JSON list of C-alpha atoms in Angstrom, two decimals:
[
{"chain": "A", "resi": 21, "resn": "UNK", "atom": "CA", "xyz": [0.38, -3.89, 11.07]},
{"chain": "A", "resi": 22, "resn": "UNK", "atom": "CA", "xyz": [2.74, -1.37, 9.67]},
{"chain": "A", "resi": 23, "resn": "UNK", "atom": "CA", "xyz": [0.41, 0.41, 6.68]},
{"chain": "A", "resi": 24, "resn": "UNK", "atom": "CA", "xyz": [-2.76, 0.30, 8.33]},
{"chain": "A", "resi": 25, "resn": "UNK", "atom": "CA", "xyz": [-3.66, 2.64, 10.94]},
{"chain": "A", "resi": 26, "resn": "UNK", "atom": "CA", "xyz": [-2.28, 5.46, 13.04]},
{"chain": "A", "resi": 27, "resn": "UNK", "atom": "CA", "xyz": [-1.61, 3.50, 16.02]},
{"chain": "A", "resi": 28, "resn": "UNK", "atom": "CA", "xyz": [0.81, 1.17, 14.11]},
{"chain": "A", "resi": 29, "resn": "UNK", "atom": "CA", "xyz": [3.17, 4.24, 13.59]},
{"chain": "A", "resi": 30, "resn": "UNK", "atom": "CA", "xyz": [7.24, 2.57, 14.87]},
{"chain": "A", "resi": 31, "resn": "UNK", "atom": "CA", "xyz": [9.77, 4.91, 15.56]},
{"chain": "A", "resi": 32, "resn": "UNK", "atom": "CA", "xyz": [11.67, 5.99, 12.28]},
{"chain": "A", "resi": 33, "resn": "UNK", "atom": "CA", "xyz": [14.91, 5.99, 13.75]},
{"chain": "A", "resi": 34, "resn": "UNK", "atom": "CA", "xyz": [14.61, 1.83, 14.02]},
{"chain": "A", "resi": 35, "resn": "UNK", "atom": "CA", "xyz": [14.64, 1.53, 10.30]},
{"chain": "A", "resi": 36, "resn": "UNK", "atom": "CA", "xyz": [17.27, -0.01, 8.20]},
{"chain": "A", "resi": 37, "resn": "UNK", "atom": "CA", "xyz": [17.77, -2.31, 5.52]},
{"chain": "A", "resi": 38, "resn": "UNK", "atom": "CA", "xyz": [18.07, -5.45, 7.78]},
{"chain": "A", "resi": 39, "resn": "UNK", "atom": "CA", "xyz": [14.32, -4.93, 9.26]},
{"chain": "A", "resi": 40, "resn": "UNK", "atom": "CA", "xyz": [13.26, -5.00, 5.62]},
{"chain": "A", "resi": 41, "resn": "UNK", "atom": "CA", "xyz": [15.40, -8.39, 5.30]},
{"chain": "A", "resi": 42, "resn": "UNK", "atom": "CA", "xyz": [14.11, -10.12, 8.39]},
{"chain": "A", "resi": 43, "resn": "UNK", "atom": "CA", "xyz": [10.67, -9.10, 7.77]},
{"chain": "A", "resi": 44, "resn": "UNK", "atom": "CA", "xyz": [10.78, -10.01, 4.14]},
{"chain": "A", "resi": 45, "resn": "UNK", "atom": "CA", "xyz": [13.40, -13.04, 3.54]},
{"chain": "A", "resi": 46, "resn": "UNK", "atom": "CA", "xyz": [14.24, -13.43, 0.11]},
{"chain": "A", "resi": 47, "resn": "UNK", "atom": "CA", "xyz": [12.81, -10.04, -1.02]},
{"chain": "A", "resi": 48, "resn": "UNK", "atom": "CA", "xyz": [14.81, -8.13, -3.41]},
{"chain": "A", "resi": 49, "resn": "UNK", "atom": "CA", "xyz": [14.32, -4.43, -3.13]},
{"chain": "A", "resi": 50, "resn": "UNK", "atom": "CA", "xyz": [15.28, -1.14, -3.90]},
{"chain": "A", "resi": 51, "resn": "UNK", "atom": "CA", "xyz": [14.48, 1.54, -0.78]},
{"chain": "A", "resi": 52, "resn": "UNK", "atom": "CA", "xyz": [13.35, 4.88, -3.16]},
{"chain": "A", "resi": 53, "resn": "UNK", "atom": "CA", "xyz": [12.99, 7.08, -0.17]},
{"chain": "A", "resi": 54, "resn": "UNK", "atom": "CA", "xyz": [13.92, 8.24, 3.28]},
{"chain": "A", "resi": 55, "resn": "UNK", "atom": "CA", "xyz": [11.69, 6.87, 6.66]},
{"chain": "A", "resi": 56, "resn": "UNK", "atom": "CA", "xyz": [9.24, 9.42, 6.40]},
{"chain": "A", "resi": 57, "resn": "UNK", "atom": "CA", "xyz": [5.71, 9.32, 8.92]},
{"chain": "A", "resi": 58, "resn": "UNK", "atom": "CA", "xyz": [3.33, 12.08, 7.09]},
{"chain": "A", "resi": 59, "resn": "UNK", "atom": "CA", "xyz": [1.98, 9.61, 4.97]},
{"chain": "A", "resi": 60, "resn": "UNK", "atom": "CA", "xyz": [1.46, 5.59, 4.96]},
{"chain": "A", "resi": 61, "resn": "UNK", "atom": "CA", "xyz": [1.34, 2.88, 2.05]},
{"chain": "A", "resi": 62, "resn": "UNK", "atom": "CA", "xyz": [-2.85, 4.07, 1.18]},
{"chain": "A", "resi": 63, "resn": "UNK", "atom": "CA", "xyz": [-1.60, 7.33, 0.80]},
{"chain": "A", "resi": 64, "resn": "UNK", "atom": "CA", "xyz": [1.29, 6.68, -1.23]},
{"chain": "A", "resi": 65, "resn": "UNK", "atom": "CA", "xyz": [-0.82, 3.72, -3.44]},
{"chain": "A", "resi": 66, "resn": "UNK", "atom": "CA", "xyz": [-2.91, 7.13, -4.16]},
{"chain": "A", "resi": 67, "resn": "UNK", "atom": "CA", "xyz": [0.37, 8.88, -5.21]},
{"chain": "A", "resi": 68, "resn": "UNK", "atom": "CA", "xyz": [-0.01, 10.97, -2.23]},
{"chain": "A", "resi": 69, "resn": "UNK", "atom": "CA", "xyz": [2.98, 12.01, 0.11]},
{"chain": "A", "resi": 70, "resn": "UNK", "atom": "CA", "xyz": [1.15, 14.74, 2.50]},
{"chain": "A", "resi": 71, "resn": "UNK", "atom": "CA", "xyz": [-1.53, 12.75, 4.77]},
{"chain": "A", "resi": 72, "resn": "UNK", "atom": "CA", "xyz": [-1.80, 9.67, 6.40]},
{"chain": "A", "resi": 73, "resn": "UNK", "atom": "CA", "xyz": [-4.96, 7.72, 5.71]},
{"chain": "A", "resi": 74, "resn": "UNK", "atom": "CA", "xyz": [-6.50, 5.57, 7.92]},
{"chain": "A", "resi": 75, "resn": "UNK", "atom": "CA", "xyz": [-10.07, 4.27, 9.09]},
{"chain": "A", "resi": 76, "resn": "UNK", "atom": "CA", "xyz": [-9.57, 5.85, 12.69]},
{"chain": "A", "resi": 77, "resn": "UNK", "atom": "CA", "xyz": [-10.71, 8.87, 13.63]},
{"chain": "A", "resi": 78, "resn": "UNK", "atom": "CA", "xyz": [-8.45, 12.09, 12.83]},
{"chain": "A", "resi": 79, "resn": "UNK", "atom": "CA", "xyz": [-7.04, 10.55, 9.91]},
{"chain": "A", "resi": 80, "resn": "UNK", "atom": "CA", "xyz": [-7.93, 10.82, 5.19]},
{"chain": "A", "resi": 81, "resn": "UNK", "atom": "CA", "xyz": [-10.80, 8.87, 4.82]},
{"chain": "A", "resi": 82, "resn": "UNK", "atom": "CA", "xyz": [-13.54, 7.73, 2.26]},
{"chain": "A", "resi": 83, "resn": "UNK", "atom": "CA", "xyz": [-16.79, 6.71, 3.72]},
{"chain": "A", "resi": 84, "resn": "UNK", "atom": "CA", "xyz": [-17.41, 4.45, 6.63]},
{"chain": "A", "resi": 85, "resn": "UNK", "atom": "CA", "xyz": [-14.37, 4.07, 8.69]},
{"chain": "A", "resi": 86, "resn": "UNK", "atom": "CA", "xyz": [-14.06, 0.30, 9.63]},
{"chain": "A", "resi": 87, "resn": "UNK", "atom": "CA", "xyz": [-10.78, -1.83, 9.25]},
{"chain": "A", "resi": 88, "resn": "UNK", "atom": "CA", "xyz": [-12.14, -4.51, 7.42]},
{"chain": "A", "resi": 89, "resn": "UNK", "atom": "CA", "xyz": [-10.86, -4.76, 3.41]},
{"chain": "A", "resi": 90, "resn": "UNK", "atom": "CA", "xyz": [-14.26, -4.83, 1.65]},
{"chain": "A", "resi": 91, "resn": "UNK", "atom": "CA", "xyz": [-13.80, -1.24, 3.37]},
{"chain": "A", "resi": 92, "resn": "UNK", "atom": "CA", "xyz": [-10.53, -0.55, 2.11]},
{"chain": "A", "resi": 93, "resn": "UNK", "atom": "CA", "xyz": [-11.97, -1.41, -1.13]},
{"chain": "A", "resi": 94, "resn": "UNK", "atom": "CA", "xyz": [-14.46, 0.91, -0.87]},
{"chain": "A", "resi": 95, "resn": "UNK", "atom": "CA", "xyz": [-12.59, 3.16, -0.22]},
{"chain": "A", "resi": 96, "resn": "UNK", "atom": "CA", "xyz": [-10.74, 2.84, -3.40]},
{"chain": "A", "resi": 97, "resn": "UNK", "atom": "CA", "xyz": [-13.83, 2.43, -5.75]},
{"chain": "A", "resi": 98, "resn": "UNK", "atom": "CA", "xyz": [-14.87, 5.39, -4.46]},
{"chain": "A", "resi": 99, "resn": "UNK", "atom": "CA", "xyz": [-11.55, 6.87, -6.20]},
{"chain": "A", "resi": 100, "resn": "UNK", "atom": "CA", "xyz": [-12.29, 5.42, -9.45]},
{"chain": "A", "resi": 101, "resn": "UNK", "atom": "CA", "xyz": [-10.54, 2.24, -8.91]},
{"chain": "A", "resi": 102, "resn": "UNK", "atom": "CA", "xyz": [-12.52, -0.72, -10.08]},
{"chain": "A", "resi": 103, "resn": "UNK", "atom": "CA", "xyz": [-11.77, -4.73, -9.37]},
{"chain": "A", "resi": 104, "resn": "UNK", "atom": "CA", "xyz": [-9.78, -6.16, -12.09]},
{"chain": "A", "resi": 105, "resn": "UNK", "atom": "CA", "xyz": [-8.45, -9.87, -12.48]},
{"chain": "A", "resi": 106, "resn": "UNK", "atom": "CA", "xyz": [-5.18, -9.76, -13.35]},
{"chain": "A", "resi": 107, "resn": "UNK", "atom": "CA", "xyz": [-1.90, -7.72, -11.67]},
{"chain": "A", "resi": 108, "resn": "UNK", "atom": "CA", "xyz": [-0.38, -7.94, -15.53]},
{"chain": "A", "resi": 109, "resn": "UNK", "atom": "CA", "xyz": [0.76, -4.38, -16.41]},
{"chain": "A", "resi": 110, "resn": "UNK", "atom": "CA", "xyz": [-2.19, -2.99, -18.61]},
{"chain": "A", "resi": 111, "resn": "UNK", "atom": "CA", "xyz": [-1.47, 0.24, -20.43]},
{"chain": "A", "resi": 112, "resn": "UNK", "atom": "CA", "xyz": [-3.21, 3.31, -19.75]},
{"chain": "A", "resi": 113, "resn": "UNK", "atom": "CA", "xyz": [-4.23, 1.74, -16.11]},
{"chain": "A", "resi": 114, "resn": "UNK", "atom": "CA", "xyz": [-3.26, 2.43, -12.63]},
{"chain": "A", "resi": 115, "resn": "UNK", "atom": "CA", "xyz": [-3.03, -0.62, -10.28]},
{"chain": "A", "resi": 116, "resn": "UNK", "atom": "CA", "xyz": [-3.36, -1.16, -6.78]},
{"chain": "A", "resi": 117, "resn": "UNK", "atom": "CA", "xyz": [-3.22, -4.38, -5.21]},
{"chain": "A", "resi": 118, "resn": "UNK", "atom": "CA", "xyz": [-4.78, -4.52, -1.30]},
{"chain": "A", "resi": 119, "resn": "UNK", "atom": "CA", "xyz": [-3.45, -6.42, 1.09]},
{"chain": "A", "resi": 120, "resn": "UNK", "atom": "CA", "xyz": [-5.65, -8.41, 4.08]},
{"chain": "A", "resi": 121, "resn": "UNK", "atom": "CA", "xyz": [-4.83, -10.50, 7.13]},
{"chain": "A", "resi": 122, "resn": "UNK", "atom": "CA", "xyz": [-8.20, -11.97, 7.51]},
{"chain": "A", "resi": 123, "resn": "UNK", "atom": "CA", "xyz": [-10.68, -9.54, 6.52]},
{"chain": "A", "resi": 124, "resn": "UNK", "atom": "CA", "xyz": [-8.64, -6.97, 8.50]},
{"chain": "A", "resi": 125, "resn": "UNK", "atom": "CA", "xyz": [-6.88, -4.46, 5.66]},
{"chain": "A", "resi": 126, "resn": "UNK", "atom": "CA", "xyz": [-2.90, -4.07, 6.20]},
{"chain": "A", "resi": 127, "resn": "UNK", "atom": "CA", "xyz": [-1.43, -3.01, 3.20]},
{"chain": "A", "resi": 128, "resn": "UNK", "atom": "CA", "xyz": [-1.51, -1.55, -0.82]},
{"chain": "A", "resi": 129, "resn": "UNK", "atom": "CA", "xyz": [0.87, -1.63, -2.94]},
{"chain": "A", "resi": 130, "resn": "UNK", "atom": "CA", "xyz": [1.08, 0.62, -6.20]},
{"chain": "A", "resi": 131, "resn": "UNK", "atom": "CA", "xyz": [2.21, -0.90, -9.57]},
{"chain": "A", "resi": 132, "resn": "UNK", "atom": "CA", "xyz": [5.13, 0.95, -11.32]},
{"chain": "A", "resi": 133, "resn": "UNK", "atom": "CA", "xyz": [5.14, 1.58, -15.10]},
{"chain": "A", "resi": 134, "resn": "UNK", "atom": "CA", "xyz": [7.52, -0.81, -15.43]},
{"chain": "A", "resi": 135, "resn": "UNK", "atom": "CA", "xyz": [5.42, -3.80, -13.95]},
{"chain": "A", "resi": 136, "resn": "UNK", "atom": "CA", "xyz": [7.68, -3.34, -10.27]},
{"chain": "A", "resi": 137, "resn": "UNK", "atom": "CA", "xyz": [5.30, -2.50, -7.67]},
{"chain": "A", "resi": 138, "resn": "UNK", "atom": "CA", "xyz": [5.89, 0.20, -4.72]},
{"chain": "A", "resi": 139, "resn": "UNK", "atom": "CA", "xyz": [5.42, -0.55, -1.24]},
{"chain": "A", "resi": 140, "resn": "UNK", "atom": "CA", "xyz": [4.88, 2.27, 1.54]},
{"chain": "A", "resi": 141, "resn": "UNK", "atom": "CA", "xyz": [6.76, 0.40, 4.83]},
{"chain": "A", "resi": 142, "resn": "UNK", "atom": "CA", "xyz": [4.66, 2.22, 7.24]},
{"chain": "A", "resi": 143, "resn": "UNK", "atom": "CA", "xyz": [6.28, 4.95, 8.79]},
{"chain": "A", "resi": 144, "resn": "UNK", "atom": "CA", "xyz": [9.32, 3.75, 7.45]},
{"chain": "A", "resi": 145, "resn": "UNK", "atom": "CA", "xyz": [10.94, 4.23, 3.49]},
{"chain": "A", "resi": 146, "resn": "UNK", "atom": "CA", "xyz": [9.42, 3.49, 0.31]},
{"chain": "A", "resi": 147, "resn": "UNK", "atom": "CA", "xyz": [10.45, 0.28, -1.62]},
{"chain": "A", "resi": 148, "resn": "UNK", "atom": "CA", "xyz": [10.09, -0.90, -5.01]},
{"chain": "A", "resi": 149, "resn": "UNK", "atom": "CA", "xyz": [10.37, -4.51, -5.22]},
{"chain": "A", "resi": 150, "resn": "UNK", "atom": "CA", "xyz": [9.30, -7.45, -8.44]},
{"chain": "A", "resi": 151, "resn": "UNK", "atom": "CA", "xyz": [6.22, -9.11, -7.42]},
{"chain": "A", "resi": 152, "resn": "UNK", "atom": "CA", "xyz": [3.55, -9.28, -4.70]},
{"chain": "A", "resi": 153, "resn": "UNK", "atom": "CA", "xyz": [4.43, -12.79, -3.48]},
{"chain": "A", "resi": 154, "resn": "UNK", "atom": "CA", "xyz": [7.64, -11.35, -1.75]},
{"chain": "A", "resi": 155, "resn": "UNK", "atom": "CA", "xyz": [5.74, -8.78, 0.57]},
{"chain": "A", "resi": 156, "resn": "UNK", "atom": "CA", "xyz": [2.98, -11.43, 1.57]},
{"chain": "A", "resi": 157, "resn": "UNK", "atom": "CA", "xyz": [2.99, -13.38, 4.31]},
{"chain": "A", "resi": 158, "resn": "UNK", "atom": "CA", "xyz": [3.19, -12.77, 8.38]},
{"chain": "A", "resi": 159, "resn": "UNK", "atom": "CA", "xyz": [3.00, -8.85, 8.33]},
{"chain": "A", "resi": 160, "resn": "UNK", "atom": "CA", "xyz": [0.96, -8.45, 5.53]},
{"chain": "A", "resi": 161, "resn": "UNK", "atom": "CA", "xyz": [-1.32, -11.11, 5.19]},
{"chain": "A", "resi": 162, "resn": "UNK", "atom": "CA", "xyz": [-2.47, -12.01, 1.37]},
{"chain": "A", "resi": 163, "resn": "UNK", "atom": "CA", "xyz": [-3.30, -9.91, -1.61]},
{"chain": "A", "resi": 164, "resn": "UNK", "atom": "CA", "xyz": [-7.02, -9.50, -1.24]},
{"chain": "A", "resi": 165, "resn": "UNK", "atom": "CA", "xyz": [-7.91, -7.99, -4.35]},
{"chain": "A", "resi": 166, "resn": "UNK", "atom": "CA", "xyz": [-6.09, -5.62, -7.22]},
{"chain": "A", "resi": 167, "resn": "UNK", "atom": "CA", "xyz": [-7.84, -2.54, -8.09]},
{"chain": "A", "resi": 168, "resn": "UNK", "atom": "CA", "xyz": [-7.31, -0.12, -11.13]},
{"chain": "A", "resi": 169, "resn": "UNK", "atom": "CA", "xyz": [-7.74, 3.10, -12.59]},
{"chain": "A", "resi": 170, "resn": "UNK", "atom": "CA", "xyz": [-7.36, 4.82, -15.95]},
{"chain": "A", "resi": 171, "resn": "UNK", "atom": "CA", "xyz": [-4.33, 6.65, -15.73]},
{"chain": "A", "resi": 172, "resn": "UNK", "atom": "CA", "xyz": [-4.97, 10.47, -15.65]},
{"chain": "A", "resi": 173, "resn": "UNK", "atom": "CA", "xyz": [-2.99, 12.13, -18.04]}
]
């Protein structure tokens, strides 16, 4: 799992466009940053660049450290966030969609005020890509829940 814990951190230096393509077939992307291992895809769902967050010891954390995504979730209520239905753009809202293999957390992605979301590839680059069907799958399981927040201003 690339996003979700400190143990899953690849070297950077194996990066490139074609691991995004075989790990993602079909996915059309834009990469929006350089491979970059300070921070993972929670962090950067939280707009955050500086710290790595993850349920293991050591690492940004919210409550109860476990790996399981009502956890995750928790983690982001306790933010703010609250469940929505839908991951249609709503104005004046910040939206997160969590990602689960089970009921294992792997993943968030951050929606993008122009309905794109951004995805945090691990220790590897930021992408922005259409849709969360394209980054679901093997890696990253399912979309669990989506998550928002009024936008602070």
């Amino acid at each position: 799992m690339l996003g979700s814990s400190g143990d899953a951190r690849m070297d950077s230096a194996s990066s490139s466009a074609s691991w995004i393509d075989e790990t993602f077939p079909g996915l059309r992307y834009d990469v929006t940053s350089e491979p970059d291992d300070r921070y993972n895809c929670i962090a950067w769902a939280l707009g955050r660049q500086d710290v790595w967050w993850s349920h293991l010891p050591g690492y940004r954390w919210v409550g109860y450290r476990s790996p399981t995504i009502e956890t995750l979730e928790d983690v982001f209520l306790a933010l703010g966030y609250e469940r929505c239905d839908s991951d249609d753009l709503e104005d004046g809202y910040d939206k997160v969609a969590l990602f689960a293999q089970g009921n294992l957390w792997t993943h968030a992605a951050r929606q993008l005020s122009d309905s794109r979301w951004t995805s945090k590839l691990g220790v590897f680059e930021d992408i922005e890509h259409d849709s969360l069907d394209v980054i679901s799958g093997r890696l990253y399981g399912e979309v669990h829940c989506i998550v928002r927040r009024r936008r602070r201003t």
